[in-house]
Coordinates of C-alpha atoms and ligand atoms in Angstrom, one line a residue:
Chain A
M15 CA -0.6 31.5 12.6
L16 CA 2.9 30.3 12.9
Y17 CA 2.3 26.9 11.4
R18 CA 0.6 26.9 8.1
E19 CA 0.8 26.0 4.4
A20 CA -1.1 29.1 3.3
G21 CA 1.0 31.3 1.0
E22 CA 3.2 28.3 0.2
F23 CA 1.6 27.6 -3.1
K24 CA 3.4 24.8 -4.8
S25 CA 4.3 25.9 -8.3
T26 CA 5.9 22.6 -9.4
Y27 CA 4.9 19.0 -9.0
R28 CA 8.4 18.4 -7.8
A29 CA 7.8 20.6 -4.8
D30 CA 4.4 19.2 -4.2
Q31 CA 5.8 15.7 -4.2
A32 CA 8.6 16.5 -1.7
I33 CA 8.7 14.4 1.5
L34 CA 7.7 17.4 3.7
T35 CA 5.7 20.0 1.9
I36 CA 5.2 22.5 4.7
R37 CA 8.2 24.7 5.6
Q38 CA 7.8 24.3 9.3
D39 CA 7.8 20.6 9.0
R40 CA 11.1 20.8 7.2
W41 CA 12.6 23.0 9.9
F42 CA 11.3 20.6 12.5
M43 CA 12.9 17.6 10.7
W44 CA 16.3 19.4 10.3
A45 CA 16.1 20.4 14.0
L46 CA 15.4 16.8 15.0
L47 CA 18.3 15.6 13.0
V48 CA 20.7 18.2 14.6
V49 CA 19.5 17.1 18.0
A50 CA 19.8 13.5 17.2
F51 CA 23.3 13.8 15.6
L52 CA 24.9 16.5 17.8
V53 CA 23.0 17.3 20.9
I54 CA 22.1 13.9 22.1
P55 CA 25.6 12.4 21.9
L56 CA 27.0 15.5 23.7
V57 CA 24.5 15.7 26.6
S58 CA 23.4 12.1 27.1
S59 CA 25.0 9.9 29.7
E60 CA 26.5 6.6 28.6
Y61 CA 23.5 4.9 30.2
W62 CA 21.1 6.8 28.0
L63 CA 23.0 6.3 24.8
G64 CA 23.8 2.6 25.4
T65 CA 20.7 1.3 27.0
I66 CA 17.9 3.5 25.8
M67 CA 18.7 5.3 22.5
L68 CA 20.4 2.2 21.0
P69 CA 17.6 -0.2 21.5
F70 CA 15.1 2.5 20.6
L71 CA 16.8 3.1 17.2
I72 CA 17.2 -0.6 16.5
L73 CA 13.6 -1.5 17.4
A74 CA 12.4 1.5 15.4
L75 CA 14.2 0.0 12.4
A76 CA 12.5 -3.4 12.9
A77 CA 9.2 -1.6 13.3
L78 CA 9.8 0.2 10.1
G79 CA 10.4 -3.2 8.4
L80 CA 7.2 -4.6 9.9
N81 CA 5.3 -1.5 9.0
V82 CA 6.2 -1.9 5.3
L83 CA 4.8 -5.4 5.3
T84 CA 1.8 -5.0 7.6
G85 CA 1.0 -1.3 7.6
Y86 CA 1.7 -0.6 3.9
A87 CA 1.2 -3.9 2.2
G88 CA -1.4 -5.3 4.5
Q89 CA 0.3 -8.6 5.2
L90 CA 0.0 -9.3 8.9
S91 CA 3.2 -10.9 10.2
L92 CA 4.2 -12.4 13.6
G93 CA 7.6 -13.5 12.3
T94 CA 9.6 -10.3 13.0
G95 CA 11.7 -11.9 15.8
G96 CA 12.6 -14.8 13.6
F97 CA 13.7 -12.4 10.8
M98 CA 15.8 -10.4 13.3
A99 CA 17.4 -13.6 14.5
T100 CA 18.2 -14.5 10.9
G101 CA 20.0 -11.2 10.5
A102 CA 21.9 -11.6 13.7
F103 CA 23.0 -15.2 13.0
A104 CA 23.8 -14.3 9.3
A105 CA 26.0 -11.4 10.6
Y106 CA 27.7 -13.8 13.1
K107 CA 28.4 -16.4 10.5
L108 CA 29.7 -13.9 8.0
A109 CA 31.9 -12.0 10.5
T110 CA 33.5 -15.2 11.8
A111 CA 33.9 -17.0 8.5
F112 CA 35.2 -13.9 6.7
P113 CA 36.9 -11.8 9.4
E114 CA 38.3 -9.4 6.8
L115 CA 34.8 -8.3 5.8
H116 CA 33.9 -4.7 6.7
I117 CA 31.2 -4.2 9.3
L118 CA 29.0 -2.4 6.7
V119 CA 29.3 -5.3 4.3
V120 CA 28.5 -7.8 7.0
I121 CA 25.4 -5.8 8.0
L122 CA 24.1 -5.3 4.5
M123 CA 24.8 -8.9 3.6
S124 CA 22.9 -10.1 6.6
G125 CA 20.0 -7.9 5.5
G126 CA 20.2 -9.5 2.1
I127 CA 20.2 -13.0 3.5
T128 CA 17.3 -12.3 5.7
A129 CA 15.5 -10.8 2.6
G130 CA 16.0 -14.2 0.9
V131 CA 14.5 -16.0 3.9
G132 CA 11.6 -13.5 4.0
L133 CA 10.9 -14.1 0.3
L134 CA 10.7 -17.8 1.0
F135 CA 8.2 -17.4 3.8
G136 CA 6.3 -14.8 1.8
I137 CA 5.4 -17.2 -1.0
P138 CA 2.4 -18.7 0.8
S139 CA 1.0 -15.2 1.1
L140 CA -0.3 -15.5 -2.4
R141 CA -2.7 -18.2 -1.2
I142 CA -3.4 -17.3 2.4
K143 CA -4.5 -14.1 3.9
G144 CA -5.2 -12.3 7.2
F145 CA -5.5 -14.6 10.2
Y146 CA -4.1 -17.7 8.4
L147 CA -1.1 -15.7 7.1
A148 CA -0.4 -14.5 10.7
V149 CA -0.4 -18.1 11.9
A150 CA 1.9 -19.1 9.0
T151 CA 4.4 -16.3 9.9
L152 CA 4.1 -17.3 13.6
A153 CA 5.1 -20.8 12.5
S154 CA 8.1 -19.4 10.7
Q155 CA 9.0 -17.5 13.9
F156 CA 9.1 -20.8 15.9
F157 CA 10.8 -22.7 13.1
L158 CA 13.6 -20.2 12.7
I159 CA 14.4 -19.9 16.4
W160 CA 14.2 -23.7 16.7
M161 CA 16.7 -24.0 13.8
F162 CA 19.2 -21.6 15.3
N163 CA 19.0 -23.4 18.7
K164 CA 19.1 -26.9 17.2
F165 CA 22.1 -26.8 14.8
G166 CA 25.5 -26.0 16.3
W167 CA 26.7 -24.8 12.9
F168 CA 25.0 -21.5 13.5
T169 CA 26.8 -20.9 16.8
N170 CA 30.1 -22.2 15.5
Y171 CA 29.6 -25.2 17.9
S172 CA 30.2 -22.9 20.9
S173 CA 29.9 -25.0 24.0
S174 CA 29.0 -22.2 26.4
G175 CA 25.9 -21.2 24.4
V176 CA 27.0 -17.5 24.7
I177 CA 28.5 -16.2 21.5
S178 CA 30.0 -12.8 21.3
A179 CA 30.1 -10.5 18.4
P180 CA 33.7 -9.9 17.3
P181 CA 35.1 -6.3 17.6
M182 CA 34.8 -4.5 14.3
S183 CA 35.7 -1.0 13.3
L184 CA 34.4 1.4 10.7
F185 CA 37.9 2.6 9.9
G186 CA 41.2 2.5 11.9
D187 CA 40.3 2.0 15.5
N188 CA 36.9 3.5 15.4
F189 CA 35.2 0.4 16.7
V190 CA 31.4 0.1 16.6
T191 CA 31.1 -3.4 18.0
G192 CA 32.9 -5.2 20.8
P193 CA 34.5 -3.9 24.1
Y194 CA 36.5 -1.0 22.5
A195 CA 33.5 0.6 21.0
T196 CA 32.3 3.8 22.8
P197 CA 28.6 4.3 23.3
E198 CA 28.8 7.5 21.2
A199 CA 30.3 5.5 18.2
K200 CA 27.7 2.8 18.5
Y201 CA 24.9 5.4 18.7
L202 CA 26.1 7.5 15.8
F203 CA 26.7 4.4 13.6
T204 CA 23.3 3.0 14.3
L205 CA 21.6 6.4 14.0
T206 CA 23.2 7.0 10.5
L207 CA 22.0 3.6 9.3
V208 CA 18.5 4.0 10.7
V209 CA 18.1 7.5 9.2
L210 CA 19.3 6.3 5.8
F211 CA 16.9 3.3 5.8
A212 CA 14.0 5.5 7.0
L213 CA 14.7 7.8 4.1
M214 CA 14.9 4.9 1.7
T215 CA 11.7 3.5 3.0
K216 CA 9.9 6.9 2.7
N217 CA 11.1 7.0 -0.9
L218 CA 9.7 3.6 -1.6
V219 CA 6.3 4.3 -0.1
R220 CA 5.9 7.5 -2.0
S221 CA 6.8 5.9 -5.3
N222 CA 5.0 3.4 -7.5
I223 CA 5.9 0.3 -5.4
G224 CA 4.5 2.0 -2.3
R225 CA 1.2 2.7 -4.1
E226 CA 1.2 -0.9 -5.3
W227 CA 1.6 -2.1 -1.7
M228 CA -1.2 0.0 -0.5
A229 CA -3.4 -1.0 -3.4
V230 CA -2.9 -4.7 -2.5
R231 CA -3.7 -3.9 1.1
D232 CA -6.8 -1.9 0.4
M233 CA -8.4 -4.0 -2.3
D234 CA -6.4 -6.8 -3.9
I235 CA -8.9 -7.6 -6.7
A236 CA -9.1 -4.0 -7.9
A237 CA -5.3 -3.9 -7.8
E238 CA -5.0 -6.9 -10.0
I239 CA -7.5 -5.5 -12.5
I240 CA -5.4 -2.4 -13.0
G241 CA -2.4 -4.5 -13.7
I242 CA -0.7 -5.0 -10.4
K243 CA 0.8 -8.5 -10.1
M244 CA 0.1 -10.0 -6.7
L245 CA 3.0 -12.3 -6.2
P246 CA 5.9 -9.9 -7.1
T247 CA 4.2 -7.0 -5.2
K248 CA 3.8 -9.1 -2.0
L249 CA 7.2 -10.7 -2.3
K250 CA 8.8 -7.3 -2.7
A251 CA 7.1 -6.3 0.6
F252 CA 8.3 -9.5 2.3
G253 CA 11.8 -9.1 0.9
Y254 CA 12.3 -5.5 1.8
S255 CA 10.6 -5.8 5.2
S256 CA 12.8 -8.7 6.2
F257 CA 15.8 -6.9 4.8
L258 CA 15.2 -4.1 7.4
C259 CA 14.4 -6.6 10.2
G260 CA 17.5 -8.6 9.4
I261 CA 19.6 -5.5 9.7
A262 CA 17.9 -4.6 12.9
G263 CA 18.7 -8.1 14.2
A264 CA 22.3 -7.8 13.2
L265 CA 22.6 -4.4 14.9
W266 CA 20.9 -5.7 18.0
A267 CA 23.4 -8.6 18.4
F268 CA 26.5 -6.8 17.2
V269 CA 26.2 -3.2 18.3
Y270 CA 23.7 -3.2 21.2
T271 CA 24.1 -6.4 23.2
G272 CA 27.3 -7.7 21.8
S273 CA 26.2 -11.3 21.9
V274 CA 24.1 -13.4 19.6
E275 CA 21.3 -15.3 21.4
P276 CA 18.1 -16.6 20.0
L277 CA 16.2 -15.7 23.2
A278 CA 16.4 -12.0 22.3
F279 CA 14.4 -12.7 19.2
D280 CA 11.6 -15.0 20.5
V281 CA 7.9 -14.5 19.8
N282 CA 7.6 -11.8 22.5
R283 CA 9.9 -9.7 20.3
S284 CA 7.5 -10.2 17.3
F285 CA 4.6 -9.1 19.4
Q286 CA 6.5 -6.2 20.9
I287 CA 7.3 -4.8 17.4
L288 CA 3.7 -5.4 16.2
F289 CA 2.5 -3.4 19.2
M290 CA 4.9 -0.6 18.2
I291 CA 3.4 -0.2 14.8
I292 CA -0.2 -0.4 16.2
I293 CA 0.5 2.2 18.8
G294 CA 2.7 4.3 16.6
G295 CA 0.6 4.1 13.5
L296 CA 0.1 1.5 10.8
G297 CA 1.3 2.6 7.4
S298 CA 3.4 5.5 8.7
I299 CA 7.2 6.0 8.8
M300 CA 7.0 8.3 11.7
G301 CA 4.7 5.9 13.4
A302 CA 7.4 3.3 13.6
F303 CA 9.6 5.7 15.5
L304 CA 6.8 7.0 17.8
G305 CA 5.7 3.5 18.6
A306 CA 9.3 2.3 19.3
A307 CA 9.9 5.4 21.5
F308 CA 6.7 4.8 23.4
I309 CA 7.4 1.1 24.1
V310 CA 11.0 1.7 25.1
L311 CA 10.3 4.7 27.2
L312 CA 7.0 3.6 28.9
P313 CA 8.5 1.0 31.3
I314 CA 11.2 3.5 32.2
F315 CA 8.6 6.1 32.9
L316 CA 6.5 3.8 34.9
S317 CA 9.3 2.6 37.1
N318 CA 10.4 6.2 37.8
A319 CA 7.2 8.1 38.0
P320 CA 6.0 6.8 41.4
H321 CA 9.3 8.1 43.0
W322 CA 8.7 11.5 41.6
F323 CA 5.4 11.6 43.3
G324 CA 6.8 10.1 46.5
L325 CA 4.9 6.9 46.0
N326 CA 6.4 3.5 46.8
I327 CA 5.1 0.8 44.4
A328 CA 6.4 -2.7 44.3
V329 CA 8.3 -3.7 41.2
D330 CA 5.9 -6.5 40.3
M331 CA 3.1 -4.1 40.6
I332 CA 4.8 -1.8 38.1
S333 CA 5.1 -4.6 35.6
H334 CA 1.4 -5.4 36.1
I335 CA 0.6 -1.7 35.4
E336 CA 2.8 -1.8 32.4
F337 CA 0.9 -4.7 30.9
M338 CA -2.4 -3.0 31.7
V339 CA -1.4 0.2 30.1
F340 CA -0.1 -1.6 27.0
G341 CA -3.3 -3.6 26.7
A342 CA -5.6 -0.7 27.1
L343 CA -3.6 1.4 24.6
I344 CA -3.5 -1.4 22.0
I345 CA -7.3 -1.8 22.3
F346 CA -7.8 1.9 22.1
F347 CA -5.6 2.3 19.0
L348 CA -7.0 -0.7 17.2
I349 CA -10.6 0.4 17.7
V350 CA -10.4 4.2 17.8
E351 CA -7.4 5.2 15.9
P352 CA -5.7 2.6 13.7
H353 CA -3.3 5.2 12.5
G354 CA -1.9 5.5 15.9
L355 CA 0.2 8.2 17.5
A356 CA 1.3 9.4 14.0
R357 CA -2.3 10.3 13.3
L358 CA -2.8 12.0 16.6
W359 CA 0.3 14.1 15.7
Q360 CA -1.2 14.9 12.3
L361 CA -4.5 16.0 13.9
L362 CA -2.5 18.2 16.3
K363 CA -0.8 19.8 13.4
E364 CA -4.1 20.4 11.6
K365 CA -5.4 22.1 14.7
L366 CA -2.2 24.2 14.8
R367 CA -2.6 25.2 11.2
L368 CA -5.9 26.7 11.9
W369 CA -4.9 28.3 15.2
P370 CA -5.8 30.8 16.4
F371 CA -8.8 30.8 14.2
P372 CA -11.1 27.8 14.5
Y373 CA -12.1 27.9 10.8
Chain B
M3 CA -28.5 9.7 -31.4
H4 CA -26.1 11.3 -33.8
E5 CA -25.0 9.4 -36.9
R6 CA -21.6 7.9 -36.4
K7 CA -19.4 5.7 -38.4
L8 CA -18.4 2.7 -36.3
G9 CA -14.8 1.4 -36.7
E10 CA -13.7 -2.2 -37.0
V11 CA -14.5 -4.9 -34.4
V12 CA -12.1 -4.6 -31.4
L13 CA -13.8 -7.2 -29.2
R14 CA -16.0 -10.1 -30.0
V15 CA -17.5 -12.6 -27.6
E16 CA -18.9 -15.7 -29.1
G17 CA -21.1 -18.4 -27.5
I18 CA -20.1 -17.4 -24.0
S19 CA -21.6 -19.6 -21.3
L20 CA -20.7 -19.2 -17.6
S21 CA -21.9 -21.2 -14.6
F22 CA -21.3 -21.2 -10.9
G23 CA -22.0 -24.7 -9.8
A24 CA -25.5 -25.6 -11.1
M25 CA -26.4 -22.0 -11.7
R26 CA -26.0 -20.8 -15.3
V27 CA -25.3 -17.1 -15.2
L28 CA -24.6 -16.6 -18.9
N29 CA -26.0 -18.7 -21.7
N30 CA -24.6 -18.6 -25.2
I31 CA -23.9 -14.9 -25.4
S32 CA -22.5 -13.4 -28.6
F33 CA -21.9 -9.8 -29.5
D34 CA -19.1 -7.5 -30.8
V35 CA -17.8 -4.1 -29.8
R36 CA -16.5 -1.8 -32.5
Q37 CA -13.8 0.7 -32.3
G38 CA -14.9 4.0 -30.9
E39 CA -18.5 3.1 -30.1
I40 CA -20.5 3.2 -26.9
R41 CA -21.9 -0.2 -26.4
S42 CA -24.5 -0.7 -23.7
I43 CA -25.5 -3.8 -21.9
I44 CA -28.9 -3.6 -20.2
G45 CA -31.1 -6.1 -18.4
P46 CA -32.8 -6.5 -15.0
N47 CA -30.8 -7.2 -11.8
G48 CA -29.2 -10.6 -11.9
A49 CA -29.3 -10.7 -15.7
G50 CA -25.6 -11.4 -15.8
K51 CA -24.4 -8.0 -17.0
S52 CA -21.6 -7.6 -14.4
S53 CA -20.6 -11.2 -15.0
M54 CA -20.2 -10.4 -18.7
L55 CA -17.8 -7.6 -17.9
N56 CA -15.9 -10.0 -15.6
V57 CA -15.6 -12.4 -18.5
I58 CA -14.3 -9.7 -20.7
N59 CA -11.5 -8.7 -18.4
G60 CA -10.6 -12.1 -17.1
V61 CA -12.0 -12.1 -13.6
Y62 CA -14.4 -14.9 -14.6
H63 CA -13.5 -17.7 -16.9
P64 CA -16.4 -19.0 -19.0
Q65 CA -16.9 -22.7 -19.5
Q66 CA -17.8 -22.3 -23.2
G67 CA -17.2 -19.7 -25.9
T68 CA -14.4 -17.5 -27.1
I69 CA -13.3 -13.9 -26.7
T70 CA -11.5 -12.2 -29.5
Y71 CA -9.7 -9.1 -28.6
R72 CA -7.4 -7.2 -30.9
G73 CA -7.6 -10.0 -33.4
V74 CA -6.5 -12.8 -31.0
T75 CA -9.1 -15.4 -30.0
R76 CA -8.9 -17.0 -26.6
D77 CA -11.1 -19.3 -24.4
Q78 CA -10.6 -16.9 -21.5
M79 CA -9.0 -13.6 -20.7
K80 CA -6.5 -13.3 -17.8
V81 CA -6.8 -10.3 -15.5
H82 CA -3.3 -9.0 -15.9
H83 CA -3.2 -9.6 -19.6
A84 CA -6.5 -7.7 -20.1
A85 CA -5.0 -4.7 -18.1
A86 CA -1.7 -4.9 -20.1
Q87 CA -3.7 -5.0 -23.3
G88 CA -5.6 -1.7 -22.6
I89 CA -8.8 -2.9 -20.9
A90 CA -9.8 -0.8 -17.9
R91 CA -13.0 -0.8 -15.8
T92 CA -15.0 0.6 -13.0
F93 CA -17.1 -1.5 -10.6
Q94 CA -20.7 -1.6 -9.7
N95 CA -19.7 -1.5 -6.0
I96 CA -16.9 1.0 -5.9
A97 CA -13.5 -0.7 -5.6
L98 CA -11.2 2.2 -4.7
F99 CA -8.1 2.0 -2.4
K100 CA -9.8 3.4 0.6
G101 CA -6.7 4.4 2.6
M102 CA -5.1 6.4 -0.3
S103 CA -5.8 9.9 -1.5
T104 CA -7.6 10.7 -4.8
L105 CA -4.2 11.6 -6.3
D106 CA -2.6 8.3 -5.2
N107 CA -5.6 6.2 -6.4
I108 CA -5.3 7.8 -9.9
M109 CA -1.5 7.6 -9.9
T110 CA -1.9 3.8 -9.1
G111 CA -3.8 3.6 -12.4
R112 CA -0.5 4.3 -14.2
N113 CA 1.4 1.5 -12.6
L114 CA 1.9 -0.4 -15.8
K115 CA 3.6 2.6 -17.4
I116 CA 6.2 3.0 -14.7
K117 CA 9.6 1.8 -15.7
S118 CA 11.9 2.6 -12.8
N119 CA 12.8 -0.4 -10.6
M120 CA 12.6 -0.8 -6.9
L121 CA 16.2 0.3 -6.3
Q122 CA 15.7 3.5 -8.4
Q123 CA 12.6 4.2 -6.4
A124 CA 14.4 3.7 -3.1
I125 CA 17.0 6.2 -4.2
Y126 CA 14.2 8.3 -5.7
W127 CA 16.4 11.2 -7.0
G128 CA 17.0 10.7 -10.7
K129 CA 14.9 8.4 -12.8
A130 CA 12.2 7.7 -10.3
Q131 CA 11.5 11.3 -9.5
K132 CA 11.5 12.3 -13.2
E133 CA 9.0 9.6 -13.8
E134 CA 6.8 10.6 -10.8
I135 CA 6.6 14.2 -12.2
E136 CA 5.9 13.0 -15.7
H137 CA 3.0 10.8 -14.5
R138 CA 1.8 13.4 -12.1
K139 CA 1.3 15.8 -15.1
K140 CA -0.9 13.2 -16.9
V141 CA -2.8 12.5 -13.7
E142 CA -3.4 16.2 -13.2
E143 CA -4.9 16.4 -16.7
I144 CA -7.4 13.7 -15.7
I145 CA -8.1 15.5 -12.4
D146 CA -8.9 18.7 -14.4
F147 CA -11.0 16.7 -16.9
L148 CA -13.1 15.2 -14.1
E149 CA -13.2 18.5 -12.2
I150 CA -12.0 17.0 -8.9
Q151 CA -9.1 19.4 -8.2
A152 CA -10.5 20.2 -4.8
I153 CA -10.4 16.6 -3.5
R154 CA -6.9 15.8 -4.9
K155 CA -5.4 15.2 -1.5
T156 CA -8.4 13.8 0.3
P157 CA -8.4 10.1 1.4
V158 CA -11.1 8.6 -0.9
G159 CA -12.8 6.8 2.0
K160 CA -14.0 10.2 3.2
L161 CA -15.5 11.2 -0.1
P162 CA -19.2 11.2 -0.9
Y163 CA -20.4 8.3 -3.1
G164 CA -20.7 10.3 -6.3
M165 CA -17.2 11.6 -5.9
Q166 CA -15.8 8.1 -5.3
K167 CA -17.4 7.0 -8.6
R168 CA -15.6 9.9 -10.3
V169 CA -12.3 9.0 -8.8
E170 CA -12.7 5.4 -9.8
L171 CA -13.3 6.6 -13.4
G172 CA -10.2 8.7 -13.1
R173 CA -8.1 5.6 -12.0
A174 CA -9.4 3.7 -15.0
L175 CA -8.6 6.6 -17.3
A176 CA -5.1 6.9 -16.0
A177 CA -4.3 3.7 -17.8
E178 CA -5.2 5.4 -21.1
P179 CA -7.3 2.4 -22.0
E180 CA -8.5 1.4 -25.4
L181 CA -11.5 -0.3 -24.0
L182 CA -13.3 1.0 -21.0
L183 CA -15.8 -1.1 -19.1
L184 CA -18.2 0.9 -17.0
D185 CA -20.4 -1.0 -14.6
E186 CA -23.4 1.2 -13.6
P187 CA -21.3 4.4 -13.3
M188 CA -24.5 6.5 -12.6
A189 CA -26.2 4.2 -10.1
G190 CA -27.2 5.9 -6.9
M191 CA -26.5 9.4 -8.2
N192 CA -28.8 12.4 -8.2
V193 CA -29.8 14.1 -11.5
E194 CA -27.0 16.6 -11.5
E195 CA -24.3 14.0 -10.8
K196 CA -25.8 11.8 -13.5
E197 CA -25.6 14.6 -16.0
D198 CA -22.0 15.2 -15.2
M199 CA -21.2 11.6 -15.5
C200 CA -23.0 11.4 -18.9
R201 CA -20.9 14.3 -20.1
F202 CA -17.7 12.6 -19.0
V203 CA -18.6 9.4 -20.7
L204 CA -19.4 11.2 -24.0
D205 CA -16.2 13.3 -23.7
I206 CA -14.0 10.3 -23.0
N207 CA -15.5 8.7 -26.1
D208 CA -15.2 11.8 -28.2
E209 CA -12.0 13.4 -27.2
F210 CA -9.9 10.3 -26.4
G211 CA -11.6 8.0 -28.9
T212 CA -12.0 5.4 -26.2
T213 CA -14.3 2.5 -26.9
I214 CA -16.8 2.1 -24.1
V215 CA -18.9 -0.8 -22.8
L216 CA -21.5 0.6 -20.5
I217 CA -23.9 -1.1 -18.1
E218 CA -26.7 1.2 -17.1
H219 CA -30.2 1.0 -15.8
D220 CA -31.5 4.5 -16.7
M221 CA -33.2 3.9 -20.0
G222 CA -33.0 7.6 -20.9
V223 CA -29.2 7.6 -20.5
V224 CA -28.8 4.3 -22.4
M225 CA -30.9 5.5 -25.4
D226 CA -29.1 8.8 -25.5
L227 CA -25.5 7.6 -25.2
S228 CA -25.4 4.2 -26.9
D229 CA -24.5 3.4 -30.4
R230 CA -25.7 -0.2 -29.9
V231 CA -27.4 -2.1 -27.1
V232 CA -27.3 -5.8 -25.9
V233 CA -30.2 -6.9 -23.8
L234 CA -29.6 -9.7 -21.3
D235 CA -32.3 -11.4 -19.2
Y236 CA -31.4 -14.2 -16.8
G237 CA -28.4 -15.1 -18.7
L238 CA -30.1 -15.2 -22.1
Q239 CA -29.4 -12.7 -24.9
L240 CA -32.8 -11.1 -25.8
A241 CA -31.8 -8.6 -28.4
D242 CA -28.8 -6.7 -29.9
G243 CA -29.0 -3.6 -32.1
P244 CA -29.3 0.2 -32.2
P245 CA -31.3 1.8 -29.4
D246 CA -34.4 2.4 -31.4
E247 CA -34.5 -1.1 -32.7
V248 CA -34.0 -2.6 -29.2
R249 CA -36.7 -0.4 -27.8
A250 CA -39.2 -1.6 -30.4
N251 CA -38.3 -5.3 -29.9
Q252 CA -41.4 -7.2 -28.5
A253 CA -39.4 -9.7 -26.5
V254 CA -37.5 -6.8 -24.8
I255 CA -40.7 -5.0 -24.1
D256 CA -42.2 -8.1 -22.6
A257 CA -39.3 -9.2 -20.5
Y258 CA -37.7 -6.0 -19.4
L259 CA -39.2 -2.6 -20.4
G260 CA -42.7 -3.7 -19.7
V261 CA -41.8 -4.7 -16.2
S262 CA -41.1 -1.8 -13.8
N263 CA -37.6 -2.1 -12.6
Ligands
ADP20 N1 -18.9 -15.1 -8.1 C1 -20.1 -15.6 -8.2 N2 -20.5 -16.7 -7.6 C2 -21.8 -17.2 -7.6 N3 -22.7 -16.5 -8.2 C3 -22.5 -15.4 -8.9 C4 -21.2 -14.9 -8.9 N4 -21.1 -13.7 -9.6 C5 -22.4 -13.6 -10.0 N5 -23.2 -14.6 -9.6 C6 -24.6 -14.7 -9.9 O1 -24.8 -14.5 -11.2 C7 -26.1 -13.8 -11.5 C8 -25.8 -12.6 -12.3 O2 -25.1 -11.7 -11.5 P1 -24.6 -10.3 -12.1 O3 -23.7 -10.6 -13.3 O4 -24.0 -9.5 -11.0 O5 -25.9 -9.6 -12.6 P2 -26.2 -8.1 -13.0 O6 -25.0 -7.4 -13.0 O7 -26.9 -8.2 -14.4 O8 -27.2 -7.6 -12.0 C9 -26.6 -13.5 -10.1 O9 -27.6 -14.5 -9.8 C10 -25.5 -13.6 -9.2 O10 -25.9 -14.1 -7.9
MG21 MG1 -24.3 -5.9 -11.9

C-alpha cells in the first residue's frame, strides 16, 4: 500500500480543504511541476517545445475556460473560438496602439476585454438554456469572426491580411514574442501563466462561487431557493471563462503562431476545445489538461505509430482514422463516462489505494 | 401533544387564490404561523399543499391575497427575498445538487452568509480561506446533528433516498432559517428512517427554536408533532386548529380521513 490516505487523519478543516489532501498526490504534483519547469525545457527539442508543448498549454488554458462555463456552471458554449479571437485581436490592438505597454499588461487587458464581450453574450443565458444557448453562442462565434474579418480597424488596415505580433520582452531582451524569442522563453512564459490561472481556477471552484456554479448547473430552481442569484452567477461564469479564453487567444497569436488570423479561431476551434473537455472530463481542472494533451498528441501518435510497426498508411487514411477515433471516443465519454479521462484517473487511484488488498 | 406557549405571528397568508390557466389550485386560503410552532398542512394528493409552500417562498405568485412575513405585507414573495429573509425549504421530490458531495451541498446552503468576493476567492489564501474554515465548522455541526458523518464526501447522487432527504434537510438548516418549510420529509421512508426524521424535526424546533411548516401524509406523525394543522382539499381550506380539534371535525372526516389515502 504505497498510495493511501489511511493514517493521514486530517485534524484541521484547513488541511481537509487543501487542494490535494493525499500526500502522494502532492508529491506527484510537485514532481510534475519540476518536470514541466526544469526537465522539459532541458531535454526537449525546439520542435517539441515550439509545436507541441506550446499549443498544448494554450489549448489547455482555453479548455480550462470552457470547462468553467460548461463543466462547472453547466452553460454549453460553442463560442470558444470567437472569444479566443477577441483576445488575440484585443492584444494586437493594444500592443500596436500602445507599444510601451508591457506584454503582461497587454495579455491581462485582452483577457479583461474578452471578459466584457463574454458578459455581453452571457446575458441571454438567463432566458435560454441548453440547446438554444449553444445555438446562441454559436451565433456569437460566427458574428465575432465575421466582425474581425469585416472591419479593417481590427487589423490596422493591413493590406496583406497577414498581421504579425510585434516582438515584446518580459524584461531587457528576454523576448517572449516575435523572431528573437527562444522556444524555451516562450514555453516557460506560457507555462507560468497557465499554471497560475489553473491554480486560480481551482481556488474559485473550491470556494463559494464554484459551489454556486455547480448548484446552478445541477438544479437551478433549488439554487435560487437557497438564495443564489441566477444572473450574477451565470455572468461570473461567462466573464471568467471568456477571460481565460481571451488570454489563450492572445497567447496563441502572440507567443505561439506570431500572427493574428481569424481562421485560427473558427468554429472548428470551438468544437476542438469542447471535445477536449468532454474527453478530459467535464467539471475538472485536470480534465482540461488531459483532454488538451490527448487531442494535441493523438494526431501525432497516429501519424507516427504505423511507422513503428512497419506499416505504410496513406496520409489521408490517417486523418480518416483520426476522425473515427475522436468520434468513437466522444460518444464513449458522453454515454459511459461524462467525467472523462480525469474520472478514469480517479478510479485508477481508488484501485491503487486498495492495492494489494481488494477490500 | 405537550402544552406549549406559541409566540407571535411570524407569517400570515390571507385570502390566497392561485390558478394555472383555468385550474384553480388554491382558493381563498388564510392561516397564520406562530413563532416556534410546528404547523402542519395536510390534505389528499393534489390538494394544493406544495403549491401553498411555493406561494410562501415566492416560487408561485398568487392572483389574489396577501402574505405577511415579519410584519411586512406583500401581494407575493420573491424567491431570493424569501431566502434572504430566513425562509428555507426542502422539496417533495428531492432537489439536491446531484454532482456535488454531501459536504458541498450543505456548504452551498450557506452561500448568503459568505462575504468574500470573487477575487478574494480566486486568491483563496486570506479572507476566503478563513471564511471557508468558519463555515465548514458550522456545516460539520449540522452533519453531526443529522448523523451523516460517514457520507460527508459522497456525491449525493449515489446516496439512498432516505439519506438524500437528510442531506436536503441539512442544506436547508445551513442557512440557519427562521422559517423552515418541509414538503413531505418522511415520504417513502421506512419506519426507522421516519422515526429519525421525526426526531430531527422536533430537535430543530426545540434546540434551534426554528418555526416549521410541515406537509406530511402520515396522520400519526402529524398528530404527534404538530401544534396546529391546516386541512386543504382540492384548493379549499376545510379546517384549521389543534390536531385533536381537526381530527374531530366532521368535514375533515368526510373529505379526507374517511377516505383511505
Ligand atoms: N406549475 C404548475 N402548473 C400547473 N399545474 C400545477 C402546477 N403546480 C401544481 N399544479 C397543480 O396544482 C394542483 C395541486 O398540486 P400540489 O400543490 O402539488 O398538490 P399537493 O402537494 O397537495 O399534492 C395539482 O392538480 C397540480 O397538478
Ligand atoms: Mg405535494
